[in-house]
Amino acid sequence: MRLHELSDQQKRDLDVFHLLLEFHGWDDPENTEHRLSTGQDVTPEGYRSLLLTSTRLEARFHAPVNMISISLTDLKSEDRIKIHFLFDKQPERVLEWIAEMTVHMNLNNYQDQLKGANGTCEMILLEVSDTEIYEVKPAKKA
């Protein structure tokens, strides 16, 4: 897919994805933003990564389905989970929450961190293995 094949809304959402995560220190190791802007044929997703002390975080923006996925990998054990956030028309709420929370998130506390995601998106899916995916229902805010 090329950049011109995305709708105006998808282009805007992809730009927001790159701008917000880049501002918060996430890298673009696959140079996805540049490759899209120069017209190269790439998958319709943005990609960013962040390396913390004991955790590698990877974020993918899936334009055609309004979804942002976060992969958390423990650097010592190589255990991994993925969290998929489906949003309506405002990825900013999800991205701001991700940028704020993921610097503290790891495989030991991600369930507690997800409780604060209430109201940021339409649905949250937790992928704990290739065959296990669960819907997460964050606690209601009072």
PDB file of C-alpha atoms in Angstrom:
ATOM      1  CA  MET A   1       0.000   0.000   0.000  1.00  0.00           C
ATOM      2  CA  ARG A   2       1.159   3.513  -0.719  1.00  0.00           C
ATOM      3  CA  LEU A   3       0.436   6.681   1.192  1.00  0.00           C
ATOM      4  CA  HIS A   4      -1.897   8.016  -1.518  1.00  0.00           C
ATOM      5  CA  GLU A   5      -4.104   4.915  -1.096  1.00  0.00           C
ATOM      6  CA  LEU A   6      -4.996   5.915   2.473  1.00  0.00           C
ATOM      7  CA  SER A   7      -7.995   8.144   3.139  1.00  0.00           C
ATOM      8  CA  ASP A   8      -7.378  11.670   4.429  1.00  0.00           C
ATOM      9  CA  GLN A   9      -8.475  10.549   7.915  1.00  0.00           C
ATOM     10  CA  GLN A  10      -6.102   7.550   7.842  1.00  0.00           C
ATOM     11  CA  LYS A  11      -3.212   9.792   6.743  1.00  0.00           C
ATOM     12  CA  ARG A  12      -3.965  12.199   9.579  1.00  0.00           C
ATOM     13  CA  ASP A  13      -4.164   9.345  12.095  1.00  0.00           C
ATOM     14  CA  LEU A  14      -0.868   7.900  10.850  1.00  0.00           C
ATOM     15  CA  ASP A  15       0.803  11.315  11.157  1.00  0.00           C
ATOM     16  CA  VAL A  16      -0.527  11.673  14.703  1.00  0.00           C
ATOM     17  CA  PHE A  17       0.809   8.184  15.531  1.00  0.00           C
ATOM     18  CA  HIS A  18       4.306   9.101  14.353  1.00  0.00           C
ATOM     19  CA  LEU A  19       4.330  12.612  15.860  1.00  0.00           C
ATOM     20  CA  LEU A  20       3.107  11.675  19.337  1.00  0.00           C
ATOM     21  CA  LEU A  21       5.293   8.610  19.756  1.00  0.00           C
ATOM     22  CA  GLU A  22       8.366  10.311  18.283  1.00  0.00           C
ATOM     23  CA  PHE A  23       7.833  13.196  20.716  1.00  0.00           C
ATOM     24  CA  HIS A  24       7.875  10.684  23.579  1.00  0.00           C
ATOM     25  CA  GLY A  25      11.131   9.055  22.443  1.00  0.00           C
ATOM     26  CA  TRP A  26       9.869   6.122  20.370  1.00  0.00           C
ATOM     27  CA  ASP A  27      12.168   5.227  17.438  1.00  0.00           C
ATOM     28  CA  ASP A  28      11.231   4.381  13.850  1.00  0.00           C
ATOM     29  CA  PRO A  29      13.854   1.638  13.237  1.00  0.00           C
ATOM     30  CA  GLU A  30      12.222   0.405  10.031  1.00  0.00           C
ATOM     31  CA  ASN A  31      12.109   3.972   8.684  1.00  0.00           C
ATOM     32  CA  THR A  32       8.410   3.462   7.935  1.00  0.00           C
ATOM     33  CA  GLU A  33       7.478   7.140   8.069  1.00  0.00           C
ATOM     34  CA  HIS A  34      10.157   8.074   5.536  1.00  0.00           C
ATOM     35  CA  ARG A  35       9.409   5.119   3.257  1.00  0.00           C
ATOM     36  CA  LEU A  36       5.715   6.034   3.138  1.00  0.00           C
ATOM     37  CA  SER A  37       6.429   9.713   2.464  1.00  0.00           C
ATOM     38  CA  THR A  38       8.722   8.838  -0.464  1.00  0.00           C
ATOM     39  CA  GLY A  39       6.063   6.668  -2.108  1.00  0.00           C
ATOM     40  CA  GLN A  40       7.569   3.261  -1.408  1.00  0.00           C
ATOM     41  CA  ASP A  41       5.191   0.321  -1.274  1.00  0.00           C
ATOM     42  CA  VAL A  42       4.876  -0.703   2.381  1.00  0.00           C
ATOM     43  CA  THR A  43       2.260  -2.337   4.564  1.00  0.00           C
ATOM     44  CA  PRO A  44      -0.448   0.095   5.696  1.00  0.00           C
ATOM     45  CA  GLU A  45       0.878   0.469   9.195  1.00  0.00           C
ATOM     46  CA  GLY A  46       3.131   2.720  11.197  1.00  0.00           C
ATOM     47  CA  TYR A  47       5.819   1.211  13.399  1.00  0.00           C
ATOM     48  CA  ARG A  48       7.660   2.588  16.432  1.00  0.00           C
ATOM     49  CA  SER A  49       9.730   0.974  19.189  1.00  0.00           C
ATOM     50  CA  LEU A  50      11.003   1.924  22.621  1.00  0.00           C
ATOM     51  CA  LEU A  51      13.685   0.132  24.615  1.00  0.00           C
ATOM     52  CA  LEU A  52      13.397   0.356  28.389  1.00  0.00           C
ATOM     53  CA  THR A  53      15.619  -1.190  31.061  1.00  0.00           C
ATOM     54  CA  SER A  54      14.068  -4.662  30.954  1.00  0.00           C
ATOM     55  CA  THR A  55      11.303  -4.338  28.354  1.00  0.00           C
ATOM     56  CA  ARG A  56      11.121  -3.768  24.599  1.00  0.00           C
ATOM     57  CA  LEU A  57       7.940  -2.056  23.435  1.00  0.00           C
ATOM     58  CA  GLU A  58       6.753  -2.051  19.846  1.00  0.00           C
ATOM     59  CA  ALA A  59       3.784  -0.056  18.574  1.00  0.00           C
ATOM     60  CA  ARG A  60       2.025  -0.682  15.283  1.00  0.00           C
ATOM     61  CA  PHE A  61      -0.654   1.500  13.761  1.00  0.00           C
ATOM     62  CA  HIS A  62      -2.989  -0.465  11.501  1.00  0.00           C
ATOM     63  CA  ALA A  63      -4.653   2.196   9.328  1.00  0.00           C
ATOM     64  CA  PRO A  64      -7.341   0.110   7.575  1.00  0.00           C
ATOM     65  CA  VAL A  65      -8.863  -1.165  10.837  1.00  0.00           C
ATOM     66  CA  ASN A  66      -8.348   1.797  13.230  1.00  0.00           C
ATOM     67  CA  MET A  67      -6.192  -0.247  15.575  1.00  0.00           C
ATOM     68  CA  ILE A  68      -2.986   0.374  17.495  1.00  0.00           C
ATOM     69  CA  SER A  69      -1.112  -2.657  18.822  1.00  0.00           C
ATOM     70  CA  ILE A  70       1.512  -2.659  21.544  1.00  0.00           C
ATOM     71  CA  SER A  71       3.869  -5.573  22.002  1.00  0.00           C
ATOM     72  CA  LEU A  72       5.687  -5.891  25.348  1.00  0.00           C
ATOM     73  CA  THR A  73       8.673  -8.219  25.428  1.00  0.00           C
ATOM     74  CA  ASP A  74      10.646  -9.019  28.561  1.00  0.00           C
ATOM     75  CA  LEU A  75      14.310  -8.812  27.533  1.00  0.00           C
ATOM     76  CA  LYS A  76      15.452 -11.469  29.999  1.00  0.00           C
ATOM     77  CA  SER A  77      12.832 -14.165  29.502  1.00  0.00           C
ATOM     78  CA  GLU A  78      11.679 -13.214  25.978  1.00  0.00           C
ATOM     79  CA  ASP A  79       8.071 -13.598  27.204  1.00  0.00           C
ATOM     80  CA  ARG A  80       5.712 -11.389  25.240  1.00  0.00           C
ATOM     81  CA  ILE A  81       2.162 -10.111  25.201  1.00  0.00           C
ATOM     82  CA  LYS A  82       0.325  -7.903  22.739  1.00  0.00           C
ATOM     83  CA  ILE A  83      -2.368  -5.383  23.501  1.00  0.00           C
ATOM     84  CA  HIS A  84      -4.630  -4.209  20.675  1.00  0.00           C
ATOM     85  CA  PHE A  85      -6.536  -0.929  21.023  1.00  0.00           C
ATOM     86  CA  LEU A  86      -9.423  -0.391  18.606  1.00  0.00           C
ATOM     87  CA  PHE A  87     -10.351   3.284  18.384  1.00  0.00           C
ATOM     88  CA  ASP A  88     -13.121   5.259  16.713  1.00  0.00           C
ATOM     89  CA  LYS A  89     -11.916   8.445  15.018  1.00  0.00           C
ATOM     90  CA  GLN A  90      -9.491   9.761  17.594  1.00  0.00           C
ATOM     91  CA  PRO A  91      -6.278   7.802  18.034  1.00  0.00           C
ATOM     92  CA  GLU A  92      -4.882  10.693  20.095  1.00  0.00           C
ATOM     93  CA  ARG A  93      -6.590   9.485  23.279  1.00  0.00           C
ATOM     94  CA  VAL A  94      -5.080   6.009  22.906  1.00  0.00           C
ATOM     95  CA  LEU A  95      -1.663   7.341  21.900  1.00  0.00           C
ATOM     96  CA  GLU A  96      -1.470   9.799  24.787  1.00  0.00           C
ATOM     97  CA  TRP A  97      -2.380   7.022  27.211  1.00  0.00           C
ATOM     98  CA  ILE A  98       0.194   4.693  25.613  1.00  0.00           C
ATOM     99  CA  ALA A  99       2.938   7.326  25.771  1.00  0.00           C
ATOM    100  CA  GLU A 100       2.159   8.065  29.409  1.00  0.00           C
ATOM    101  CA  MET A 101       1.718   4.507  30.681  1.00  0.00           C
ATOM    102  CA  THR A 102       4.085   2.345  28.685  1.00  0.00           C
ATOM    103  CA  VAL A 103       7.234   3.828  30.212  1.00  0.00           C
ATOM    104  CA  HIS A 104       6.082   2.187  33.469  1.00  0.00           C
ATOM    105  CA  MET A 105       4.524  -0.932  31.937  1.00  0.00           C
ATOM    106  CA  ASN A 106       6.094  -4.371  31.996  1.00  0.00           C
ATOM    107  CA  LEU A 107       4.929  -7.972  31.994  1.00  0.00           C
ATOM    108  CA  ASN A 108       4.465  -7.891  35.777  1.00  0.00           C
ATOM    109  CA  ASN A 109       2.152  -4.866  35.950  1.00  0.00           C
ATOM    110  CA  TYR A 110       0.447  -4.500  32.562  1.00  0.00           C
ATOM    111  CA  GLN A 111      -2.908  -5.716  33.934  1.00  0.00           C
ATOM    112  CA  ASP A 112      -2.966  -2.952  36.550  1.00  0.00           C
ATOM    113  CA  GLN A 113      -1.878  -0.390  33.955  1.00  0.00           C
ATOM    114  CA  LEU A 114      -4.676  -1.403  31.574  1.00  0.00           C
ATOM    115  CA  LYS A 115      -7.238  -0.466  34.206  1.00  0.00           C
ATOM    116  CA  GLY A 116      -6.464   3.169  33.459  1.00  0.00           C
ATOM    117  CA  ALA A 117      -7.299   2.807  29.766  1.00  0.00           C
ATOM    118  CA  ASN A 118     -11.035   3.273  30.347  1.00  0.00           C
ATOM    119  CA  GLY A 119     -12.498   5.711  27.837  1.00  0.00           C
ATOM    120  CA  THR A 120      -9.460   5.830  25.572  1.00  0.00           C
ATOM    121  CA  CYS A 121     -10.795   3.489  22.884  1.00  0.00           C
ATOM    122  CA  GLU A 122     -13.657   1.324  21.685  1.00  0.00           C
ATOM    123  CA  MET A 123     -12.166  -2.041  22.645  1.00  0.00           C
ATOM    124  CA  ILE A 124      -9.000  -3.535  24.117  1.00  0.00           C
ATOM    125  CA  LEU A 125      -7.848  -7.034  23.195  1.00  0.00           C
ATOM    126  CA  LEU A 126      -5.101  -8.820  25.098  1.00  0.00           C
ATOM    127  CA  GLU A 127      -3.115 -11.430  23.162  1.00  0.00           C
ATOM    128  CA  VAL A 128      -1.188 -13.659  25.550  1.00  0.00           C
ATOM    129  CA  SER A 129      -0.229 -16.285  22.946  1.00  0.00           C
ATOM    130  CA  ASP A 130      -0.872 -17.111  19.298  1.00  0.00           C
ATOM    131  CA  THR A 131      -4.051 -18.908  20.333  1.00  0.00           C
ATOM    132  CA  GLU A 132      -5.260 -16.875  23.335  1.00  0.00           C
ATOM    133  CA  ILE A 133      -6.918 -13.481  22.862  1.00  0.00           C
ATOM    134  CA  TYR A 134      -9.163 -11.899  25.482  1.00  0.00           C
ATOM    135  CA  GLU A 135     -11.224  -8.741  25.594  1.00  0.00           C
ATOM    136  CA  VAL A 136     -10.131  -6.480  28.448  1.00  0.00           C
ATOM    137  CA  LYS A 137     -12.798  -4.497  30.234  1.00  0.00           C
ATOM    138  CA  PRO A 138     -11.155  -1.663  32.147  1.00  0.00           C
ATOM    139  CA  ALA A 139     -12.714  -0.637  35.452  1.00  0.00           C
ATOM    140  CA  LYS A 140     -15.370   2.082  35.136  1.00  0.00           C
ATOM    141  CA  LYS A 141     -14.252   5.505  36.296  1.00  0.00           C
ATOM    142  CA  ALA A 142     -16.338   6.946  39.109  1.00  0.00           C
TER     143      ALA A 142
END
